[in-house]
Amino acid sequence: MLEVTCNDRLGKKVRVKCNPDDTVGDLKKLIAAQTGTRSDKIVLKKWYTVFKDHIKLSDYEIHDGMNLELYYQ
Amino acid sequence: MGSKKHKKESKKKKHRSRSRSPLDGEERERKRHRKHKDRKKDRSPDVEEVPVDSHLVKDNGVRSRSLTDSPPREPRPRDDVYRDSRSQESSEASAPAGGAAHESLSVAETNKLRAKLGLKPLEVAEKQADDGKIKDDLGEFYHKPAANIAQQRKADKLRERLDERREKRLMESKLQTALLADESDGEDASAWVRKSRDQEKQKREAAKRAAMLDEMDAEFGVGALLADERRSERAAAYAPQHLRGLRVAHELAALPDERDTVLTLADKELLADDAEDVLVNVNLLDDDKYRKNIVERKKARAGYQAYDEEAELQAALGFARPVLAKYDDEIDAGAAGRSKGFRIGDDDAIQAQRFRDMMRAERLAGGPDRRLESLALPERRIASDYLDEHEVQAKFKKFKKKGKIRKKPKQEPIDVDEHEAGTAPLHTDDTDVKPEQFCAAPADEDDAELDTELQAALARARRLRQAEQAASRVPKVEEILQVSKAEPAEEEPAEDSAMVLDATAEFCRTLGDIPTYGLAGNRDQRAEIMDFDREETDAEPEAEAAAGAWSRVDVHSERPAELGAGGAGLEAEPALGAGVAGALRLALSKGYLERAGAPPRPARAPPALAAHYSIEDKAHEDDKHGRRERGYAGPLSDFREKTNFRPSIKLEYVDDDGRPLCAKEAFRYLSHKFHGKGPGKNKQEKRIKKAQQEGLMKKMSSTDTPLNTLHMLQQKQKETHSPFVVLSGAKREPAN
């Protein structure tokens, strides 16, 4: 279980607990549940690296405590 | 500047994510947050600062609720609505989820949310401090902790000290001797002086007593007896059998037989465990050492020998095959020494050793076979260009033929006395070789045939020469005549019934009548000359009468028999005579000169042409081509400019390949032709490439890209019936 912080620099900053083998899509759902946006509107990035929905967090090497950038499409 | 910050941040983040430090998780977060003070600038004012591990604190929910009330909610009305709706649904436990999205949910809340979303619950992370082991990034393997070098060193030192102490203890226990220091009873100097004086006195008294006893012994003569007795005692006490079993380190063979060798106890380590005494001779030891050193030096010089003949020989003889013999001393010092040597009194072993040596010697000698092959190759000799006698004989062996069927008679020397004169088989030819001679020897040997051919050729040559000589002699003419007369006369009676058909005769018959036959007197030049002289003298009075009389030879002369030779119309070429007459005759015979009465030739005909040919046939021409004045190149009419002539000049130049050229290229082409030098290879290739490029340019489509992108776009638009095309590569999720 790891906890990831998602920040959109406009006031929304959430800390989401998830499993390492969750996909990014699942993470987006969790974020959406916490922030209130729609999950398919969320884009998670890390400095031009867009995290794709079907890939696991562990494959992206997203560890506990990492900060992800939250954008909207 | 901002970008640099981003870079720094991202870099640092990367490093941190891969670290294996034990400070993981929350501690790291704490540290990071402490350090990055500039992050405050990025934070928008309405984002509240919440410590990272606030969710672990029990009063999370309380605090959060108190905090979340303060910040304004206006900028996000939509979210608020959403959250409010959700918060209505959720229970009090999920209030933080509905109230503030900035916090994180607890594990239970998250699990509930996950269950709602259809995800499996959270895996609670187990504590890593099982054994102090550190997992790698993927959590699959445990890393081996690095070896602590300081600890290793400490352990080594400790071990060394322990070993030293142990050894000391051992040595002390062995050397249990009475120390001088222990002996003294703590007396002072005067006591020691007194003791030493007493000892001296006793010694003196003992010496005196011994002297007195000796005197007494000498008086009684017991001294010698006693000495003998003592010797025998000593001898009995230490006899050769006491030496039985002692080891001698040298071979029995090494000890010299004639002399007595003194053996001493070999040096032995004090603390060595094996208590056996070994006897050695000092001299022999030295010899051994010396020999060994020599050998070692030789071996060291030689280095590594893959094919050590000595070692192989020794192995063959039964000695142990040494492996890396030159390290024997270092590896196992005692092994070599222990093997050799013998024990005193151990006769069996000595005999066995002798037996073994004998066997070795036998094996060396080669056994009953005595066939040791040596690897010495036959010594080399310089190759010679010439064959030896032996080689010659071997190479060129003459085998006797089975049976010589033919024997050359020529081989035997002709004995003159044997044959009669005149009938000796002279193998020289005479002038007239009769054809019978050839027919008479049908079964000649090959050699004889060859010889006869040669002889025949020689005979022919001789004959010709003689014939020439005969021809040169004038009176021989009659002879020849007679011969020629004789020959047909000879032959005719022989064959009067049959008709002889000769090819030459037939040919000449078919030739037909030659008009000039007989006119030209080409029978015999001498005869002719003679004839001519005679005729000239006769014809002088008739010179005016006959016009070409000098050119005519009287046929009806007294020379009819000349025609008898074959009767052919072909005569030999009349030889040119010395003067004009001969030339004229020749010309006449050839037909260059005409007789009187020949038809006149047309004047224009060249004299060398044939007689029947008339040039008029060739010269006759009716056409216009013939009437043109050949050779005239000037203007025929006046030159006038054409008034209405407006030429449309189109200078089109074409390449060798058929491509049209522009003026520049045309000029270049012309220059090449003019100077005779074309462009070089590079230039040619350039032109070829240019031409290819032009071809491609002509082929390409002007409306579309090379990959037909526009066309594809239009197709897609047609399919989707929309004016636009969405460019995205992301996998689309099914809408929730």
Coordinates of N, CA, C and O in Angstrom, one line a residue, chain B residues 353-458:
Chain B
Q353 N 64.7 -53.5 -2.4 CA 65.2 -52.3 -3.2 C 66.1 -52.8 -4.3 O 66.1 -52.3 -5.4
R354 N 67.0 -53.7 -3.9 CA 68.0 -54.2 -5.0 C 67.2 -54.8 -6.1 O 67.6 -54.6 -7.3
F355 N 66.2 -55.6 -5.7 CA 65.5 -56.3 -6.8 C 64.8 -55.3 -7.7 O 64.8 -55.4 -8.9
R356 N 64.3 -54.2 -7.1 CA 63.6 -53.2 -7.9 C 64.6 -52.5 -8.8 O 64.3 -52.3 -10.0
D357 N 65.8 -52.3 -8.3 CA 66.8 -51.6 -9.2 C 67.1 -52.5 -10.3 O 67.3 -52.0 -11.5
M358 N 67.2 -53.8 -10.1 CA 67.6 -54.7 -11.1 C 66.5 -54.7 -12.2 O 66.8 -54.7 -13.4
M359 N 65.3 -54.7 -11.8 CA 64.2 -54.7 -12.7 C 64.2 -53.5 -13.6 O 64.0 -53.5 -14.8
R360 N 64.5 -52.4 -12.9 CA 64.6 -51.1 -13.6 C 65.7 -51.2 -14.7 O 65.5 -50.7 -15.8
A361 N 66.8 -51.7 -14.3 CA 67.9 -51.8 -15.2 C 67.5 -52.6 -16.4 O 67.8 -52.3 -17.6
E362 N 66.8 -53.7 -16.1 CA 66.4 -54.6 -17.2 C 65.5 -53.9 -18.2 O 65.6 -54.0 -19.4
R363 N 64.5 -53.2 -17.6 CA 63.6 -52.5 -18.4 C 64.3 -51.4 -19.2 O 63.9 -51.2 -20.4
L364 N 65.3 -50.8 -18.6 CA 66.0 -49.8 -19.4 C 66.7 -50.5 -20.6 O 66.8 -49.9 -21.6
A365 N 67.3 -51.7 -20.3 CA 68.0 -52.3 -21.4 C 67.1 -52.8 -22.5 O 67.5 -53.0 -23.6
G366 N 65.8 -52.8 -22.2 CA 64.9 -53.1 -23.3 C 64.3 -54.5 -23.3 O 63.5 -54.8 -24.1
G367 N 64.6 -55.2 -22.2 CA 64.0 -56.5 -22.1 C 64.5 -57.5 -23.2 O 65.5 -57.3 -23.8
P368 N 63.8 -58.6 -23.4 CA 64.2 -59.6 -24.4 C 64.2 -59.0 -25.8 O 64.9 -59.4 -26.6
D369 N 63.3 -58.0 -26.0 CA 63.2 -57.5 -27.4 C 64.4 -56.6 -27.7 O 64.9 -56.7 -28.8
R370 N 64.7 -55.9 -26.8 CA 65.8 -54.9 -27.0 C 65.6 -54.1 -28.3 O 66.4 -54.0 -29.1
R371 N 64.5 -53.5 -28.3 CA 64.2 -52.7 -29.4 C 63.6 -51.4 -29.0 O 62.4 -51.1 -29.0
L372 N 64.5 -50.5 -28.5 CA 64.1 -49.2 -28.1 C 64.2 -48.3 -29.3 O 65.2 -48.2 -29.9
E373 N 63.1 -47.7 -29.6 CA 63.2 -46.8 -30.7 C 63.6 -45.4 -30.2 O 63.2 -45.0 -29.2
S374 N 64.5 -44.9 -30.9 CA 64.9 -43.5 -30.6 C 64.3 -42.5 -31.5 O 64.0 -42.8 -32.7
L375 N 64.1 -41.4 -30.9 CA 63.4 -40.4 -31.7 C 64.3 -39.6 -32.6 O 64.0 -38.6 -33.2
A376 N 65.6 -40.0 -32.5 CA 66.6 -39.2 -33.3 C 66.3 -39.5 -34.8 O 66.3 -40.6 -35.3
L377 N 66.0 -38.5 -35.5 CA 65.8 -38.6 -36.9 C 67.1 -38.7 -37.7 O 68.1 -38.3 -37.2
P378 N 67.0 -39.3 -38.9 CA 68.2 -39.4 -39.7 C 68.8 -38.0 -39.9 O 68.0 -37.1 -40.2
E379 N 70.0 -37.9 -39.9 CA 70.6 -36.5 -40.0 C 70.3 -36.0 -41.4 O 70.3 -36.7 -42.3
R380 N 70.2 -34.7 -41.4 CA 69.8 -34.1 -42.7 C 71.0 -33.8 -43.5 O 72.1 -33.5 -43.0
R381 N 70.8 -33.9 -44.8 CA 71.8 -33.6 -45.7 C 71.3 -32.5 -46.6 O 70.1 -32.4 -46.8
I382 N 72.2 -31.8 -47.1 CA 71.9 -30.7 -48.1 C 71.4 -31.4 -49.4 O 72.0 -32.3 -49.9
A383 N 70.3 -31.0 -49.9 CA 69.8 -31.6 -51.1 C 70.7 -31.2 -52.3 O 71.2 -30.1 -52.4
S384 N 71.0 -32.2 -53.1 CA 71.8 -32.0 -54.2 C 71.0 -32.1 -55.5 O 69.9 -32.7 -55.6
D385 N 71.5 -31.4 -56.5 CA 70.7 -31.3 -57.7 C 70.9 -32.5 -58.6 O 70.1 -32.7 -59.5
Y386 N 71.9 -33.3 -58.3 CA 72.1 -34.5 -59.1 C 71.8 -35.7 -58.4 O 71.8 -35.8 -57.2
L387 N 71.5 -36.7 -59.2 CA 71.1 -38.0 -58.6 C 72.3 -38.8 -58.2 O 73.3 -38.8 -58.9
D388 N 72.2 -39.5 -57.2 CA 73.2 -40.4 -56.7 C 73.3 -41.7 -57.7 O 72.3 -41.9 -58.5
E389 N 74.3 -42.5 -57.4 CA 74.3 -43.7 -58.2 C 73.2 -44.6 -57.9 O 72.5 -45.2 -58.7
H390 N 73.0 -44.7 -56.5 CA 71.9 -45.6 -56.1 C 70.5 -45.1 -56.6 O 69.7 -45.8 -57.0
E391 N 70.4 -43.8 -56.5 CA 69.1 -43.2 -57.0 C 69.0 -43.4 -58.4 O 67.9 -43.7 -58.9
V392 N 70.1 -43.3 -59.1 CA 70.0 -43.5 -60.6 C 69.5 -44.9 -60.9 O 68.6 -45.2 -61.7
Q393 N 70.2 -45.9 -60.2 CA 69.8 -47.2 -60.4 C 68.4 -47.5 -60.0 O 67.6 -48.2 -60.7
A394 N 68.0 -46.9 -58.9 CA 66.6 -47.1 -58.5 C 65.6 -46.5 -59.5 O 64.5 -47.1 -59.7
K395 N 66.0 -45.4 -60.0 CA 65.0 -44.7 -60.8 C 65.0 -45.3 -62.2 O 63.9 -45.5 -62.8
F396 N 66.1 -45.5 -62.8 CA 66.1 -45.9 -64.2 C 66.5 -47.4 -64.2 O 67.6 -47.8 -64.5
K397 N 65.6 -48.2 -63.9 CA 65.9 -49.7 -63.9 C 65.6 -50.1 -65.3 O 64.5 -49.9 -65.9
K398 N 66.6 -50.8 -65.8 CA 66.4 -51.3 -67.2 C 65.9 -52.8 -67.1 O 66.5 -53.6 -66.6
F399 N 64.7 -52.9 -67.7 CA 64.1 -54.3 -67.7 C 64.4 -54.9 -69.1 O 64.3 -54.2 -70.1
K400 N 64.7 -56.2 -69.0 CA 65.0 -56.9 -70.3 C 63.7 -57.1 -71.0 O 62.7 -57.5 -70.4
K401 N 63.8 -56.9 -72.3 CA 62.6 -57.1 -73.1 C 62.4 -58.6 -73.2 O 63.3 -59.4 -73.2
K402 N 61.1 -59.0 -73.4 CA 60.7 -60.4 -73.4 C 61.4 -61.1 -74.6 O 62.0 -62.1 -74.6
G403 N 61.1 -60.5 -75.8 CA 61.6 -61.2 -77.0 C 61.7 -60.2 -78.1 O 60.8 -59.5 -78.4
K404 N 62.9 -60.0 -78.6 CA 63.1 -59.0 -79.6 C 62.8 -59.7 -80.9 O 63.6 -60.5 -81.5
I405 N 61.7 -59.3 -81.5 CA 61.2 -59.9 -82.7 C 62.1 -59.4 -83.9 O 62.5 -60.1 -84.7
R406 N 62.3 -58.1 -83.8 CA 63.0 -57.5 -84.9 C 64.4 -57.1 -84.5 O 64.6 -56.6 -83.4
K407 N 65.2 -57.4 -85.4 CA 66.6 -56.9 -85.1 C 67.1 -56.1 -86.3 O 66.9 -56.5 -87.4
K408 N 67.7 -55.1 -86.0 CA 68.2 -54.2 -87.1 C 69.5 -54.9 -87.6 O 70.4 -55.1 -86.9
P409 N 69.5 -55.1 -88.9 CA 70.7 -55.6 -89.5 C 71.8 -54.6 -89.5 O 73.0 -54.9 -89.6
K410 N 71.4 -53.4 -89.4 CA 72.5 -52.3 -89.5 C 73.4 -52.4 -88.2 O 74.4 -51.9 -88.3
Q411 N 72.8 -52.9 -87.2 CA 73.6 -52.9 -85.9 C 74.9 -53.8 -86.1 O 75.9 -53.4 -85.5
E412 N 74.8 -54.8 -86.9 CA 76.0 -55.6 -87.0 C 77.0 -55.0 -88.0 O 76.6 -54.5 -89.0
P413 N 78.2 -55.1 -87.5 CA 79.2 -54.6 -88.5 C 79.4 -55.5 -89.7 O 79.4 -56.8 -89.5
I414 N 79.5 -54.9 -90.8 CA 79.5 -55.8 -92.0 C 81.0 -56.3 -92.2 O 81.9 -55.6 -92.2
D415 N 81.0 -57.6 -92.3 CA 82.3 -58.2 -92.6 C 82.5 -58.3 -94.1 O 81.8 -59.0 -94.8
V416 N 83.5 -57.6 -94.5 CA 83.7 -57.5 -96.0 C 84.1 -58.9 -96.5 O 83.7 -59.3 -97.6
D417 N 84.8 -59.6 -95.8 CA 85.3 -60.9 -96.3 C 84.2 -61.9 -96.6 O 84.2 -62.7 -97.4
E418 N 83.1 -61.7 -95.7 CA 82.0 -62.7 -95.9 C 81.4 -62.5 -97.2 O 81.1 -63.5 -97.9
H419 N 81.1 -61.3 -97.6 CA 80.3 -61.2 -98.8 C 81.3 -61.1 -100.0 O 82.4 -60.7 -99.9
E420 N 80.7 -61.4 -101.1 CA 81.6 -61.3 -102.3 C 81.6 -59.8 -102.8 O 80.7 -59.0 -102.5
A421 N 82.6 -59.6 -103.6 CA 82.7 -58.2 -104.1 C 81.5 -57.9 -105.0 O 81.2 -58.8 -105.9
G422 N 81.0 -56.8 -104.9 CA 79.9 -56.4 -105.8 C 78.6 -56.8 -105.2 O 77.6 -56.1 -105.6
T423 N 78.5 -57.8 -104.4 CA 77.2 -58.1 -103.8 C 77.1 -57.7 -102.4 O 76.1 -58.1 -101.7
A424 N 78.1 -57.0 -101.9 CA 78.0 -56.5 -100.5 C 76.8 -55.6 -100.3 O 76.6 -54.7 -101.2
P425 N 76.2 -55.7 -99.2 CA 75.0 -54.9 -99.1 C 75.4 -53.4 -98.7 O 75.3 -53.0 -97.5
L426 N 75.8 -52.8 -99.7 CA 76.2 -51.4 -99.5 C 74.9 -50.6 -99.4 O 74.0 -50.7 -100.3
H427 N 74.8 -49.9 -98.4 CA 73.6 -49.1 -98.2 C 73.7 -47.7 -98.8 O 73.2 -46.8 -98.3
T428 N 74.6 -47.6 -99.8 CA 74.6 -46.4 -100.5 C 73.9 -46.5 -101.9 O 73.8 -47.6 -102.4
D429 N 73.4 -45.5 -102.3 CA 72.6 -45.5 -103.5 C 73.5 -45.2 -104.8 O 74.4 -44.4 -104.8
D430 N 73.1 -45.9 -105.8 CA 73.7 -45.4 -107.1 C 72.7 -44.5 -107.8 O 71.6 -44.2 -107.3
T431 N 73.1 -44.1 -108.9 CA 72.4 -43.0 -109.6 C 71.0 -43.5 -110.1 O 70.0 -42.8 -109.9
D432 N 70.9 -44.6 -110.7 CA 69.6 -45.0 -111.1 C 69.0 -46.0 -110.2 O 69.5 -47.1 -110.1
V433 N 68.1 -45.6 -109.4 CA 67.4 -46.4 -108.5 C 66.2 -47.0 -109.2 O 65.3 -46.3 -109.5
K434 N 66.3 -48.3 -109.4 CA 65.2 -48.9 -110.2 C 64.0 -49.1 -109.2 O 64.2 -49.3 -108.0
P435 N 62.8 -48.9 -109.7 CA 61.7 -49.1 -108.8 C 61.6 -50.5 -108.3 O 60.9 -50.8 -107.3
E436 N 62.2 -51.5 -109.0 CA 62.2 -52.9 -108.5 C 62.8 -53.0 -107.1 O 62.4 -53.8 -106.3
Q437 N 63.7 -52.1 -106.9 CA 64.4 -52.2 -105.6 C 63.4 -52.0 -104.5 O 63.5 -52.6 -103.5
F438 N 62.5 -51.0 -104.7 CA 61.6 -50.7 -103.6 C 60.6 -51.9 -103.5 O 60.3 -52.2 -102.4
C439 N 60.2 -52.4 -104.6 CA 59.2 -53.5 -104.5 C 59.8 -54.8 -103.9 O 59.2 -55.6 -103.3
A440 N 61.1 -54.9 -104.0 CA 61.8 -56.1 -103.6 C 61.9 -56.2 -102.1 O 62.2 -57.3 -101.6
A441 N 61.7 -55.2 -101.4 CA 61.8 -55.3 -99.9 C 60.5 -54.9 -99.3 O 60.4 -53.8 -98.7
P442 N 59.6 -55.8 -99.3 CA 58.3 -55.4 -98.7 C 58.3 -55.6 -97.2 O 57.7 -54.9 -96.4
A443 N 59.0 -56.7 -96.8 CA 58.9 -57.0 -95.4 C 60.1 -56.5 -94.6 O 60.8 -57.2 -93.8
D444 N 60.4 -55.2 -94.9 CA 61.6 -54.6 -94.3 C 61.2 -54.3 -92.8 O 60.0 -54.1 -92.5
E445 N 62.3 -54.1 -92.1 CA 62.0 -53.6 -90.7 C 61.7 -52.1 -90.7 O 61.9 -51.5 -91.7
D446 N 61.3 -51.7 -89.7 CA 60.9 -50.3 -89.6 C 62.1 -49.4 -89.8 O 62.1 -48.4 -90.6
D447 N 63.2 -49.8 -89.2 CA 64.4 -49.0 -89.3 C 64.9 -49.0 -90.7 O 65.2 -48.0 -91.3
A448 N 64.8 -50.2 -91.3 CA 65.3 -50.3 -92.7 C 64.5 -49.5 -93.6 O 65.0 -48.8 -94.5
E449 N 63.2 -49.4 -93.3 CA 62.3 -48.6 -94.2 C 62.7 -47.2 -94.1 O 62.7 -46.5 -95.0
L450 N 62.9 -46.8 -92.9 CA 63.2 -45.4 -92.7 C 64.5 -45.1 -93.5 O 64.6 -44.1 -94.2
D451 N 65.4 -46.0 -93.3 CA 66.7 -45.8 -94.0 C 66.5 -45.7 -95.5 O 67.0 -44.8 -96.1
T452 N 65.7 -46.6 -96.0 CA 65.5 -46.7 -97.4 C 64.8 -45.4 -97.9 O 65.1 -44.9 -99.0
E453 N 63.9 -44.9 -97.1 CA 63.3 -43.6 -97.5 C 64.3 -42.5 -97.6 O 64.3 -41.7 -98.5
L454 N 65.1 -42.5 -96.6 CA 66.2 -41.5 -96.6 C 67.0 -41.6 -97.8 O 67.3 -40.7 -98.5
Q455 N 67.4 -42.9 -98.0 CA 68.2 -43.1 -99.2 C 67.5 -42.8 -100.5 O 68.2 -42.2 -101.4
A456 N 66.3 -43.0 -100.5 CA 65.5 -42.7 -101.7 C 65.5 -41.2 -101.9 O 65.7 -40.7 -103.1
A457 N 65.3 -40.5 -100.9 CA 65.3 -39.0 -101.0 C 66.7 -38.5 -101.5 O 66.8 -37.7 -102.4
L458 N 67.7 -39.1 -100.9 CA 69.1 -38.7 -101.3 C 69.3 -39.1 -102.8 O 69.9 -38.3 -103.5

